Short mmCIF file of C-alpha atoms in Angstrom, two decimals:
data_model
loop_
_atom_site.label_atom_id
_atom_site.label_comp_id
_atom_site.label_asym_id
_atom_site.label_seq_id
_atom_site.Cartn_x
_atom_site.Cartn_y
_atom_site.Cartn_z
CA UNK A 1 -37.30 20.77 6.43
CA UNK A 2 -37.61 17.51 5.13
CA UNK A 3 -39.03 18.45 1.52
CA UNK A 4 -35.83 21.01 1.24
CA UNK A 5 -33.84 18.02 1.82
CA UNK A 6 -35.56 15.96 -0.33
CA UNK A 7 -35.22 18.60 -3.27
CA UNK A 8 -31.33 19.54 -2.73
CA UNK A 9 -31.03 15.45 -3.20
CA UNK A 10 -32.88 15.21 -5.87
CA UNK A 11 -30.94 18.54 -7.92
CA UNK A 12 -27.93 17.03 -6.57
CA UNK A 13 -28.87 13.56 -7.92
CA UNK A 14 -29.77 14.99 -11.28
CA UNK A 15 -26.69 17.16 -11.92
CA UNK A 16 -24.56 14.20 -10.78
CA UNK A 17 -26.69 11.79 -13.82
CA UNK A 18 -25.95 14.87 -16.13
CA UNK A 19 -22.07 14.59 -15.68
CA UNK A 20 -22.26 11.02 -15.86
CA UNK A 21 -24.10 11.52 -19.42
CA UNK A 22 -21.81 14.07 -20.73
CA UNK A 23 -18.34 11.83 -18.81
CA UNK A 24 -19.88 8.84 -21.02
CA UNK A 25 -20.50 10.73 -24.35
CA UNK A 26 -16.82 11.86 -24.28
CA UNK A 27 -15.40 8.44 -24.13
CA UNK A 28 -17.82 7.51 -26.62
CA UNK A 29 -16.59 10.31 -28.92
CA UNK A 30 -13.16 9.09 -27.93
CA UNK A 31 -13.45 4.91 -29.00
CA UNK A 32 -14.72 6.68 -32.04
CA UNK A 33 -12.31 8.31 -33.02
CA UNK A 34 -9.68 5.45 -32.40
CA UNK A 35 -11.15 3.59 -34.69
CA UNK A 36 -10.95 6.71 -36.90
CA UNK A 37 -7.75 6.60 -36.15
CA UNK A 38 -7.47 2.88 -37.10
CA UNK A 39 -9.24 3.54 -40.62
CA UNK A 40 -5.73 4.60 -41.55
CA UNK A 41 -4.13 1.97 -41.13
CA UNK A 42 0.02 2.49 -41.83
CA UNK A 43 -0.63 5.61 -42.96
CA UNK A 44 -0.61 7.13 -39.05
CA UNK A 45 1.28 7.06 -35.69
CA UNK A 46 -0.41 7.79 -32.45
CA UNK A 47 2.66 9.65 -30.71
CA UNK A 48 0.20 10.72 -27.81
CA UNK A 49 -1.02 9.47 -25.29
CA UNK A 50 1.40 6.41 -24.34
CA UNK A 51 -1.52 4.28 -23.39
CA UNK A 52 -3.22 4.42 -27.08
CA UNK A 53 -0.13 4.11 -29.10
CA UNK A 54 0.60 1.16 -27.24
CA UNK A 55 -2.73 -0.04 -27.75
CA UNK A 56 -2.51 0.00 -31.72
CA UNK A 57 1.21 -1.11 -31.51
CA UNK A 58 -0.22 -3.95 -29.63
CA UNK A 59 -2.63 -4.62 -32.16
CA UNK A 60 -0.39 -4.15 -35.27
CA UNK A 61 2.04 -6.91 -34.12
CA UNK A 62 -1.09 -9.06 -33.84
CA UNK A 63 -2.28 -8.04 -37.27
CA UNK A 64 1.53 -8.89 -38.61
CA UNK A 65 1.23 -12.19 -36.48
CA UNK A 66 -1.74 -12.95 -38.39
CA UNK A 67 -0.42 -12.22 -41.71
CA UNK A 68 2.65 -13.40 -41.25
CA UNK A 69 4.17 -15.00 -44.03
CA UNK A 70 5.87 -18.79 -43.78
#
């Protein structure tokens, strides 16, 4: 009884690893391609979702902070 225990565990221990992996390698994928995204500088506008197009907003008034001419 105890080694059928220890096996379901261990099955449910690996599947739960493999979802982490695969959770991980789509936010990966994702920062990527935000900075994809970034590559084009003026020349895009992230209507969706809210949270990234008021990331780069965010960033762009830094940028014209920066560059800001006096």
């Amino acid at each position: 009884m105890f080694q059928v225990d220890t096996v379901v565990a261990d099955r449910l221990a690996h599947a739960a690893v493999r979802v982490l992996i695969e959770i991980l390698e789509h936010v990966i994928l994702l920062r990527e391609a935000v900075v994809d995204l970034r590559s084009f500088g003026p020349n895009v506008e992230v209507l969706a979702p809210a949270s990234l197009r008021a990331e780069l907003a965010q960033e762009a008034r830094a940028l014209a902070a920066l560059y800001a001419i006096s």
